[in-house]
mmCIF file of C-alpha atoms in Angstrom:
data_model
loop_
_atom_site.group_PDB
_atom_site.id
_atom_site.type_symbol
_atom_site.label_atom_id
_atom_site.label_comp_id
_atom_site.label_asym_id
_atom_site.label_seq_id
_atom_site.Cartn_x
_atom_site.Cartn_y
_atom_site.Cartn_z
ATOM 1 C CA MET A 1 -6.940 16.237 21.334
ATOM 2 C CA LEU A 2 -6.634 12.701 19.967
ATOM 3 C CA THR A 3 -8.738 10.312 22.044
ATOM 4 C CA GLY A 4 -8.002 7.170 20.049
ATOM 5 C CA TYR A 5 -11.722 6.411 20.067
ATOM 6 C CA VAL A 6 -14.409 6.630 17.418
ATOM 7 C CA VAL A 7 -16.617 9.420 18.749
ATOM 8 C CA ASP A 8 -19.184 9.714 15.959
ATOM 9 C CA PHE A 9 -20.161 8.271 12.596
ATOM 10 C CA GLU A 10 -22.703 8.735 9.835
ATOM 11 C CA VAL A 11 -24.073 6.180 7.359
ATOM 12 C CA MET A 12 -25.182 7.578 4.001
ATOM 13 C CA SER A 13 -27.551 5.869 1.593
ATOM 14 C CA LYS A 14 -29.029 6.611 -1.819
ATOM 15 C CA VAL A 15 -31.305 3.577 -1.886
ATOM 16 C CA CYS A 16 -34.478 2.598 -0.075
ATOM 17 C CA ARG A 17 -36.041 -0.709 -1.049
ATOM 18 C CA HIS A 18 -39.389 0.223 0.472
ATOM 19 C CA CYS A 19 -39.531 3.287 -1.775
ATOM 20 C CA SER A 20 -38.576 1.222 -4.822
ATOM 21 C CA VAL A 21 -41.340 -1.304 -4.159
ATOM 22 C CA ALA A 22 -43.909 1.428 -3.512
ATOM 23 C CA LYS A 23 -42.947 3.277 -6.706
ATOM 24 C CA ASN A 24 -43.417 0.126 -8.760
ATOM 25 C CA LYS A 25 -46.755 -0.723 -7.171
ATOM 26 C CA LEU A 26 -48.305 2.724 -6.786
ATOM 27 C CA GLY A 27 -46.459 4.782 -9.385
ATOM 28 C CA GLN A 28 -44.017 7.502 -8.426
ATOM 29 C CA SER A 29 -46.243 10.362 -9.553
ATOM 30 C CA SER A 30 -49.471 8.969 -8.114
ATOM 31 C CA ALA A 31 -51.385 10.510 -5.219
ATOM 32 C CA GLU A 32 -51.292 7.160 -3.406
ATOM 33 C CA PHE A 33 -47.498 7.170 -3.427
ATOM 34 C CA SER A 34 -47.408 10.739 -2.084
ATOM 35 C CA ILE A 35 -49.715 9.772 0.783
ATOM 36 C CA TRP A 36 -47.682 6.629 1.493
ATOM 37 C CA TYR A 37 -44.393 8.538 1.388
ATOM 38 C CA GLU A 38 -45.580 11.094 3.951
ATOM 39 C CA GLY A 39 -45.938 8.293 6.462
ATOM 40 C CA HIS A 40 -42.713 6.613 5.361
ATOM 41 C CA LYS A 41 -40.516 9.721 5.175
ATOM 42 C CA SER A 42 -39.242 9.501 8.750
ATOM 43 C CA GLU A 43 -38.133 5.876 8.208
ATOM 44 C CA CYS A 44 -36.762 6.233 4.676
ATOM 45 C CA ASP A 45 -33.208 4.961 4.190
ATOM 46 C CA ILE A 46 -32.357 7.649 1.648
ATOM 47 C CA ASN A 47 -30.404 10.500 3.214
ATOM 48 C CA HIS A 48 -28.245 11.476 0.235
ATOM 49 C CA LEU A 49 -29.489 12.549 -3.191
ATOM 50 C CA SER A 50 -26.301 13.783 -4.863
ATOM 51 C CA SER A 51 -23.549 11.715 -6.493
ATOM 52 C CA SER A 52 -21.887 8.834 -4.679
ATOM 53 C CA THR A 53 -18.518 10.602 -4.803
ATOM 54 C CA SER A 54 -19.919 13.496 -2.768
ATOM 55 C CA MET A 55 -21.050 11.246 0.084
ATOM 56 C CA GLU A 56 -17.831 11.737 2.030
ATOM 57 C CA MET A 57 -18.199 15.520 1.908
ATOM 58 C CA GLU A 58 -21.807 15.478 3.054
ATOM 59 C CA ALA A 59 -21.104 12.953 5.811
ATOM 60 C CA ALA A 60 -18.228 15.115 7.059
ATOM 61 C CA LEU A 61 -20.454 18.191 7.040
ATOM 62 C CA THR A 62 -23.059 16.327 9.101
ATOM 63 C CA LEU A 63 -20.440 15.222 11.637
ATOM 64 C CA TRP A 64 -18.935 18.705 11.866
ATOM 65 C CA LYS A 65 -22.337 20.294 12.465
ATOM 66 C CA ARG A 66 -23.249 17.681 15.052
ATOM 67 C CA SER A 67 -19.999 18.065 16.981
ATOM 68 C CA THR A 68 -21.063 21.315 18.643
ATOM 69 C CA SER A 69 -24.089 19.597 20.183
ATOM 70 C CA LEU A 70 -21.700 16.973 21.595
ATOM 71 C CA GLY A 71 -19.581 19.648 23.245
ATOM 72 C CA PHE A 72 -16.502 19.854 21.018
ATOM 73 C CA ARG A 73 -15.245 20.932 17.589
ATOM 74 C CA TYR A 74 -13.230 19.222 14.891
ATOM 75 C CA ILE A 75 -10.546 21.737 13.967
ATOM 76 C CA THR A 76 -8.243 19.389 12.025
ATOM 77 C CA VAL A 77 -8.888 17.135 9.037
ATOM 78 C CA LEU A 78 -6.477 14.256 8.473
ATOM 79 C CA SER A 79 -6.888 13.886 4.738
ATOM 80 C CA ASP A 80 -5.763 11.378 2.137
ATOM 81 C CA GLY A 81 -6.126 13.949 -0.631
ATOM 82 C CA ASP A 82 -8.696 11.892 -2.537
ATOM 83 C CA CYS A 83 -11.731 14.036 -1.788
ATOM 84 C CA LYS A 84 -12.461 17.763 -1.560
ATOM 85 C CA THR A 85 -13.910 17.378 1.937
ATOM 86 C CA PHE A 86 -11.523 19.908 3.461
ATOM 87 C CA ASN A 87 -12.325 22.578 0.866
ATOM 88 C CA TYR A 88 -16.029 21.867 1.254
ATOM 89 C CA LEU A 89 -15.902 22.300 5.036
ATOM 90 C CA CYS A 90 -13.954 25.534 4.670
ATOM 91 C CA GLU A 91 -16.516 26.842 2.192
ATOM 92 C CA LYS A 92 -19.395 26.033 4.532
ATOM 93 C CA LYS A 93 -17.698 27.755 7.514
ATOM 94 C CA VAL A 94 -19.312 25.260 9.880
ATOM 95 C CA TYR A 95 -18.061 26.933 13.052
ATOM 96 C CA GLY A 96 -18.300 30.468 11.760
ATOM 97 C CA PRO A 97 -15.765 32.732 10.045
ATOM 98 C CA ASP A 98 -13.461 32.950 13.071
ATOM 99 C CA ILE A 99 -12.746 29.224 13.485
ATOM 100 C CA VAL A 100 -10.202 27.972 10.943
ATOM 101 C CA ILE A 101 -10.157 24.270 10.107
ATOM 102 C CA LYS A 102 -6.664 22.937 9.451
ATOM 103 C CA LYS A 103 -5.651 20.179 7.079
ATOM 104 C CA GLU A 104 -3.135 17.440 7.772
ATOM 105 C CA GLU A 105 -1.958 14.795 5.332
ATOM 106 C CA CYS A 106 -1.751 11.047 5.821
ATOM 107 C CA ILE A 107 1.929 10.313 5.227
ATOM 108 C CA ASN A 108 1.115 6.883 3.798
ATOM 109 C CA HIS A 109 -0.924 8.487 1.036
ATOM 110 C CA VAL A 110 1.558 11.328 0.547
ATOM 111 C CA SER A 111 4.439 8.903 0.050
ATOM 112 C CA LYS A 112 2.432 6.986 -2.552
ATOM 113 C CA ARG A 113 2.185 10.180 -4.583
ATOM 114 C CA LEU A 114 5.924 10.038 -5.265
ATOM 115 C CA GLY A 115 5.717 6.539 -6.710
ATOM 116 C CA THR A 116 2.630 7.431 -8.733
ATOM 117 C CA ALA A 117 4.259 10.589 -10.108
ATOM 118 C CA LEU A 118 7.506 8.819 -11.027
ATOM 119 C CA ARG A 119 5.697 5.968 -12.770
ATOM 120 C CA SER A 120 3.527 8.466 -14.623
ATOM 121 C CA THR A 121 6.620 10.398 -15.734
ATOM 122 C CA VAL A 122 8.269 7.220 -17.023
ATOM 123 C CA LYS A 123 5.104 6.364 -18.943
ATOM 124 C CA ASP A 124 4.710 9.864 -20.412
ATOM 125 C CA CYS A 125 8.347 9.984 -21.473
ATOM 126 C CA ARG A 126 8.045 6.571 -23.097
ATOM 127 C CA ALA A 127 5.121 7.888 -25.154
ATOM 128 C CA GLN A 128 7.387 10.724 -26.314
ATOM 129 C CA GLY A 129 10.146 8.306 -27.260
ATOM 130 C CA ILE A 130 12.271 9.091 -24.199
ATOM 131 C CA SER A 131 13.337 6.117 -22.110
ATOM 132 C CA LEU A 132 13.649 6.640 -18.358
ATOM 133 C CA GLY A 133 12.956 3.044 -17.416
ATOM 134 C CA GLY A 134 14.550 -0.169 -18.583
ATOM 135 C CA LYS A 135 17.202 -2.501 -17.250
ATOM 136 C CA ALA A 136 20.225 -0.247 -17.695
ATOM 137 C CA HIS A 137 22.116 1.005 -14.667
ATOM 138 C CA GLY A 138 20.674 4.344 -13.567
ATOM 139 C CA SER A 139 17.246 3.842 -15.111
ATOM 140 C CA LEU A 140 14.015 4.327 -13.178
ATOM 141 C CA LYS A 141 13.128 0.690 -12.620
ATOM 142 C CA GLN A 142 10.041 -0.300 -10.657
ATOM 143 C CA ALA A 143 12.250 -1.542 -7.820
ATOM 144 C CA THR A 144 14.061 1.812 -7.732
ATOM 145 C CA ILE A 145 10.795 3.749 -7.648
ATOM 146 C CA LYS A 146 9.526 1.563 -4.820
ATOM 147 C CA LYS A 147 12.685 2.178 -2.793
ATOM 148 C CA LEU A 148 12.578 5.926 -3.425
ATOM 149 C CA THR A 149 8.989 5.972 -2.176
ATOM 150 C CA THR A 150 10.049 4.183 1.002
ATOM 151 C CA TYR A 151 12.994 6.557 1.511
ATOM 152 C CA TYR A 152 10.689 9.548 1.043
ATOM 153 C CA GLN A 153 8.349 8.261 3.737
ATOM 154 C CA LYS A 154 11.226 7.529 6.111
ATOM 155 C CA ALA A 155 12.623 11.019 5.554
ATOM 156 C CA ILE A 156 9.344 12.442 6.844
ATOM 157 C CA LEU A 157 8.942 10.003 9.737
ATOM 158 C CA ARG A 158 12.490 10.381 11.033
ATOM 159 C CA ASN A 159 12.201 14.163 11.145
ATOM 160 C CA LYS A 160 8.792 14.488 12.728
ATOM 161 C CA GLY A 161 8.054 18.051 13.764
ATOM 162 C CA ASP A 162 10.810 19.688 11.696
ATOM 163 C CA VAL A 163 9.864 20.781 8.170
ATOM 164 C CA ASN A 164 13.375 21.903 7.213
ATOM 165 C CA ALA A 165 14.884 18.616 8.360
ATOM 166 C CA MET A 166 12.233 16.728 6.389
ATOM 167 C CA LYS A 167 13.045 18.696 3.259
ATOM 168 C CA THR A 168 16.792 18.175 3.675
ATOM 169 C CA ALA A 169 16.329 14.432 4.190
ATOM 170 C CA ILE A 170 14.055 14.137 1.140
ATOM 171 C CA TYR A 171 16.503 15.900 -1.157
ATOM 172 C CA ALA A 172 19.319 13.843 0.370
ATOM 173 C CA THR A 173 17.698 10.658 -0.951
ATOM 174 C CA LEU A 174 17.507 12.154 -4.443
ATOM 175 C CA LEU A 175 21.033 13.584 -4.549
ATOM 176 C CA HIS A 176 22.429 10.382 -3.062
ATOM 177 C CA SER A 177 20.809 8.437 -5.903
ATOM 178 C CA ILE A 178 22.319 10.551 -8.696
ATOM 179 C CA SER A 179 25.797 10.597 -7.144
ATOM 180 C CA THR A 180 28.730 9.004 -8.942
ATOM 181 C CA ASP A 181 32.422 8.544 -8.230
ATOM 182 C CA ALA A 182 33.161 11.441 -10.554
ATOM 183 C CA LYS A 183 30.506 13.665 -8.992
ATOM 184 C CA PRO A 184 29.547 12.728 -5.421
ATOM 185 C CA GLN A 185 26.563 14.705 -4.105
ATOM 186 C CA HIS A 186 26.224 13.795 -0.456
ATOM 187 C CA SER A 187 26.195 17.232 1.147
ATOM 188 C CA LYS A 188 22.632 16.743 2.409
ATOM 189 C CA CYS A 189 23.184 13.171 3.614
ATOM 190 C CA PRO A 190 23.516 12.837 7.405
ATOM 191 C CA ALA A 191 27.115 12.915 8.603
ATOM 192 C CA GLY A 192 28.673 10.578 11.156
ATOM 193 C CA GLU A 193 29.874 7.020 11.536
ATOM 194 C CA ASN A 194 26.329 5.662 11.819
ATOM 195 C CA SER A 195 25.019 7.492 8.767
ATOM 196 C CA TRP A 196 22.951 5.465 6.310
ATOM 197 C CA CYS A 197 25.038 7.113 3.588
ATOM 198 C CA PHE A 198 28.107 4.978 2.857
ATOM 199 C CA TYR A 199 30.006 8.057 1.669
ATOM 200 C CA GLN A 200 29.471 10.109 4.833
ATOM 201 C CA SER A 201 30.094 7.067 7.018
ATOM 202 C CA ALA A 202 33.422 6.390 5.311
ATOM 203 C CA ILE A 203 34.520 10.013 5.690
ATOM 204 C CA ALA A 204 33.591 9.995 9.387
ATOM 205 C CA ASN A 205 35.717 6.873 9.853
ATOM 206 C CA GLY A 206 38.628 8.424 7.965
ATOM 207 C CA GLU A 207 38.323 5.927 5.134
ATOM 208 C CA LYS A 208 38.116 6.246 1.389
ATOM 209 C CA PRO A 209 34.501 5.923 0.175
ATOM 210 C CA ASN A 210 33.759 2.794 -1.808
ATOM 211 C CA ASN A 211 32.544 2.619 -5.376
ATOM 212 C CA HIS A 212 29.191 4.345 -5.928
ATOM 213 C CA LYS A 213 28.001 1.775 -8.422
ATOM 214 C CA LEU A 214 28.211 -0.945 -5.793
ATOM 215 C CA ASN A 215 26.893 1.043 -2.837
ATOM 216 C CA VAL A 216 24.072 3.232 -4.160
ATOM 217 C CA GLY A 217 20.946 1.106 -3.928
ATOM 218 C CA THR A 218 18.821 3.429 -6.063
ATOM 219 C CA PRO A 219 21.117 4.665 -8.849
ATOM 220 C CA ILE A 220 19.571 7.277 -11.137
ATOM 221 C CA ASN A 221 21.219 8.762 -14.190
ATOM 222 C CA GLU A 222 21.772 12.473 -13.596
ATOM 223 C CA LYS A 223 20.414 13.310 -17.045
ATOM 224 C CA PHE A 224 16.972 12.255 -15.756
ATOM 225 C CA LEU A 225 17.097 14.909 -13.027
ATOM 226 C CA PRO A 226 15.198 17.609 -15.000
ATOM 227 C CA LYS A 227 12.276 15.179 -15.276
ATOM 228 C CA ILE A 228 12.381 14.060 -11.645
ATOM 229 C CA LEU A 229 13.267 17.262 -9.801
ATOM 230 C CA PRO A 230 9.870 18.993 -10.305
ATOM 231 C CA ILE A 231 8.187 16.019 -8.642
ATOM 232 C CA TYR A 232 10.458 16.263 -5.618
ATOM 233 C CA GLN A 233 10.025 20.028 -5.470
ATOM 234 C CA ARG A 234 6.259 19.600 -5.348
ATOM 235 C CA LEU A 235 6.346 16.829 -2.748
ATOM 236 C CA ALA A 236 8.971 18.574 -0.617
ATOM 237 C CA SER A 237 7.254 21.958 -0.562
ATOM 238 C CA ASN A 238 6.848 23.684 2.787
ATOM 239 C CA LYS A 239 3.091 23.808 2.302
ATOM 240 C CA LEU A 240 2.817 20.034 1.978
ATOM 241 C CA LEU A 241 5.382 19.136 4.633
ATOM 242 C CA GLU A 242 3.746 21.449 7.165
ATOM 243 C CA ARG A 243 0.641 19.309 6.790
ATOM 244 C CA CYS A 244 2.766 16.232 7.545
ATOM 245 C CA ILE A 245 4.335 17.765 10.652
ATOM 246 C CA ARG A 246 2.667 15.310 13.056
ATOM 247 C CA CYS A 247 3.214 12.315 10.763
ATOM 248 C CA GLY A 248 -0.406 11.265 11.059
ATOM 249 C CA THR A 249 -1.809 8.263 9.233
ATOM 250 C CA GLN A 250 -5.242 6.883 8.490
ATOM 251 C CA ASN A 251 -4.285 3.456 9.807
ATOM 252 C CA ALA A 252 -6.894 3.699 12.559
ATOM 253 C CA ASN A 253 -9.579 4.440 9.962
ATOM 254 C CA GLU A 254 -8.470 1.521 7.815
ATOM 255 C CA SER A 255 -8.520 -0.738 10.864
ATOM 256 C CA LEU A 256 -12.094 0.272 11.653
ATOM 257 C CA HIS A 257 -13.109 -0.161 8.017
ATOM 258 C CA SER A 258 -11.734 -3.697 7.959
ATOM 259 C CA MET A 259 -13.838 -4.519 11.033
ATOM 260 C CA ILE A 260 -16.936 -3.077 9.366
ATOM 261 C CA TRP A 261 -16.453 -4.930 6.075
ATOM 262 C CA ALA A 262 -15.784 -8.172 7.955
ATOM 263 C CA LYS A 263 -19.283 -7.850 9.411
ATOM 264 C CA CYS A 264 -20.869 -6.457 6.261
ATOM 265 C CA PRO A 265 -18.917 -7.260 3.044
ATOM 266 C CA LYS A 266 -18.852 -4.535 0.410
ATOM 267 C CA GLU A 267 -19.459 -7.074 -2.354
ATOM 268 C CA ILE A 268 -22.974 -7.847 -1.116
ATOM 269 C CA PHE A 269 -25.716 -5.240 -1.319
ATOM 270 C CA VAL A 270 -27.576 -4.680 1.941
ATOM 271 C CA ASN A 271 -29.891 -1.964 3.165
ATOM 272 C CA LYS A 272 -28.869 1.000 5.264
ATOM 273 C CA ARG A 273 -30.143 -0.580 8.468
ATOM 274 C CA ARG A 274 -27.833 -3.570 8.045
ATOM 275 C CA VAL A 275 -24.839 -1.352 7.334
ATOM 276 C CA LYS A 276 -25.617 0.845 10.322
ATOM 277 C CA ARG A 277 -25.828 -2.192 12.575
ATOM 278 C CA ALA A 278 -22.460 -3.429 11.310
ATOM 279 C CA VAL A 279 -20.882 -0.002 11.822
ATOM 280 C CA THR A 280 -22.324 0.282 15.334
ATOM 281 C CA GLU A 281 -21.006 -3.146 16.311
ATOM 282 C CA ALA A 282 -17.586 -2.418 14.818
ATOM 283 C CA VAL A 283 -17.331 0.940 16.595
ATOM 284 C CA CYS A 284 -18.282 -0.610 19.939
ATOM 285 C CA GLU A 285 -15.736 -3.398 19.522
ATOM 286 C CA TYR A 286 -13.087 -0.930 18.383
ATOM 287 C CA ASN A 287 -13.653 1.312 21.401
ATOM 288 C CA LYS A 288 -14.397 -1.232 24.127
ATOM 289 C CA GLY A 289 -13.364 -4.655 22.890
ATOM 290 C CA THR A 290 -15.478 -7.686 22.031
ATOM 291 C CA VAL A 291 -16.162 -8.896 25.588
ATOM 292 C CA ARG A 292 -17.383 -5.593 26.947
ATOM 293 C CA THR A 293 -19.452 -4.915 23.828
ATOM 294 C CA ILE A 294 -21.279 -8.235 24.046
ATOM 295 C CA VAL A 295 -21.823 -8.043 27.813
ATOM 296 C CA GLU A 296 -23.157 -4.477 27.762
ATOM 297 C CA THR A 297 -25.317 -5.079 24.685
ATOM 298 C CA GLN A 298 -26.922 -8.194 26.125
ATOM 299 C CA LYS A 299 -27.365 -6.479 29.474
ATOM 300 C CA ALA A 300 -29.232 -3.635 27.784
ATOM 301 C CA LEU A 301 -31.442 -6.218 26.071
ATOM 302 C CA GLY A 302 -32.053 -8.023 29.341
ATOM 303 C CA VAL A 303 -30.183 -11.136 28.227
ATOM 304 C CA ALA A 304 -27.690 -12.927 30.451
ATOM 305 C CA THR A 305 -24.266 -13.488 28.897
ATOM 306 C CA GLY A 306 -23.237 -17.136 28.920
ATOM 307 C CA GLY A 307 -19.827 -18.401 29.948
ATOM 308 C CA SER A 308 -19.026 -19.784 26.495
ATOM 309 C CA THR A 309 -19.852 -16.449 24.880
ATOM 310 C CA LYS A 310 -17.513 -14.612 27.239
ATOM 311 C CA GLN A 311 -14.794 -17.187 26.669
ATOM 312 C CA LEU A 312 -14.989 -16.907 22.881
ATOM 313 C CA ALA A 313 -15.066 -13.101 23.049
ATOM 314 C CA THR A 314 -12.039 -13.107 25.353
ATOM 315 C CA ILE A 315 -10.149 -15.310 22.896
ATOM 316 C CA LEU A 316 -10.940 -12.855 20.097
ATOM 317 C CA ASP A 317 -9.713 -9.894 22.152
ATOM 318 C CA CYS A 318 -6.525 -11.712 23.158
ATOM 319 C CA ARG A 319 -5.888 -12.691 19.561
ATOM 320 C CA LYS A 320 -6.223 -9.066 18.444
ATOM 321 C CA GLN A 321 -3.864 -7.843 21.167
ATOM 322 C CA LYS A 322 -1.331 -10.546 20.359
ATOM 323 C CA PHE A 323 -1.461 -9.714 16.663
ATOM 324 C CA ARG A 324 -1.063 -5.991 17.402
ATOM 325 C CA LYS A 325 1.970 -6.575 19.625
ATOM 326 C CA ARG A 326 3.525 -8.862 17.055
ATOM 327 C CA ARG A 327 3.084 -6.270 14.324
ATOM 328 C CA GLN A 328 4.690 -3.595 16.523
ATOM 329 C CA ASN A 329 7.688 -5.761 17.396
ATOM 330 C CA ALA A 330 10.845 -4.615 15.576
ATOM 331 C CA SER A 331 12.107 -8.129 14.814
ATOM 332 C CA ASN A 332 8.749 -9.144 13.386
ATOM 333 C CA LYS A 333 8.646 -5.996 11.277
ATOM 334 C CA LEU A 334 12.059 -6.872 9.860
ATOM 335 C CA ALA A 335 11.027 -10.481 9.249
ATOM 336 C CA LEU A 336 7.869 -9.356 7.460
ATOM 337 C CA LYS A 337 9.896 -6.949 5.348
ATOM 338 C CA LEU A 338 12.346 -9.696 4.358
ATOM 339 C CA ILE A 339 9.511 -12.079 3.508
ATOM 340 C CA LYS A 340 7.850 -9.476 1.278
ATOM 341 C CA LYS A 341 11.174 -8.744 -0.379
ATOM 342 C CA ALA A 342 11.805 -12.439 -1.035
ATOM 343 C CA ILE A 343 8.324 -12.920 -2.503
ATOM 344 C CA HIS A 344 8.754 -9.869 -4.724
ATOM 345 C CA LYS A 345 12.162 -11.083 -5.923
ATOM 346 C CA LYS A 346 10.797 -14.549 -6.636
ATOM 347 C CA GLU A 347 7.940 -13.057 -8.650
ATOM 348 C CA LEU A 348 10.314 -10.882 -10.695
ATOM 349 C CA LEU A 349 12.591 -13.828 -11.467
ATOM 350 C CA ALA A 350 9.614 -15.929 -12.536
ATOM 351 C CA ARG A 351 8.377 -13.187 -14.866
ATOM 352 C CA ARG A 352 11.794 -12.772 -16.450
ATOM 353 C CA ARG A 353 12.111 -16.513 -16.958
ATOM 354 C CA GLU A 354 8.629 -16.950 -18.410
ATOM 355 C CA GLY A 355 8.437 -13.753 -20.436
ATOM 356 C CA MET A 356 5.071 -12.154 -21.102
ATOM 357 C CA THR A 357 2.273 -14.576 -20.256
ATOM 358 C CA TYR A 358 -0.571 -12.128 -19.790
ATOM 359 C CA GLY A 359 -1.425 -8.748 -21.266
ATOM 360 C CA ALA A 360 -4.545 -6.958 -22.428
ATOM 361 C CA GLY A 361 -4.915 -7.731 -26.140
ATOM 362 C CA GLN A 362 -1.350 -9.038 -26.409
ATOM 363 C CA PHE A 363 -2.179 -12.542 -27.622
#
């Protein structure tokens, strides 16, 4: 069940300033420090002693263990693939051997893997003296890789709930890209007059398909296929696509994180208490909105909420709602896409005109 709310959180810390001061004054191995620490232990900010990279795993384990006391279980992990949290939870068997925790993938992160893999392949081949990139027609340019990444993500989104359809759509984008007039490969492209594939659309309308060179937006030389195909096979495997079946994303997490860092910037070191306060405020505002959070907090503290405070909080909530609606509007999405495309094109033209102006150790 997806509630849309933040139901629990955990703040991890490896630092306690009180302990640092006491160690310097009393000496870490002294009897005085041991006596002091016994009284301080319950208030110590340190709740994680392992590496920083393992914090996410330990925090997840804490949340999973605590969930049963709250009356529910987390049986699905929406992962970005950056941490071994899922494997760690499975190893610990938090809910016992009979309860299986499932893994789902964030499609935003999954789609980025295609671009990363293609760029890495181009780089590796260049080191071997094989050119996949360049300006020639059919080469794996950065613009082509970016488009292929977008098409891969759309192939998953448009076929939500159907693994086979996802796989067909993914391979369609690849075969469409390597097609030529001499060897059209559009069998996996969707048929019909409204098909995104110019070839299938022309056939459905009883017309002769136009020139591939002019109509294929992501042309790839077929001789590069042996280098590219393994990447697509890995990213179009049933095992991976089954984890993308619900097309989940971590956008909600990122939204919450942005609220937290707005209250407590990552660039500035603060103690655990300050971070926890920022997280608590952000979670309350995320779940209830700014107005309700302020009113209920001040009520609990026995403080009356002033009219100006309510007015400012209402403005903030309205601004957030307006921004959210604008981002969800189709015309605004298209406008934003065109603006980004224009900026990217302008940047590319400027770089070509100026040549190399910056590079590590190049000048």
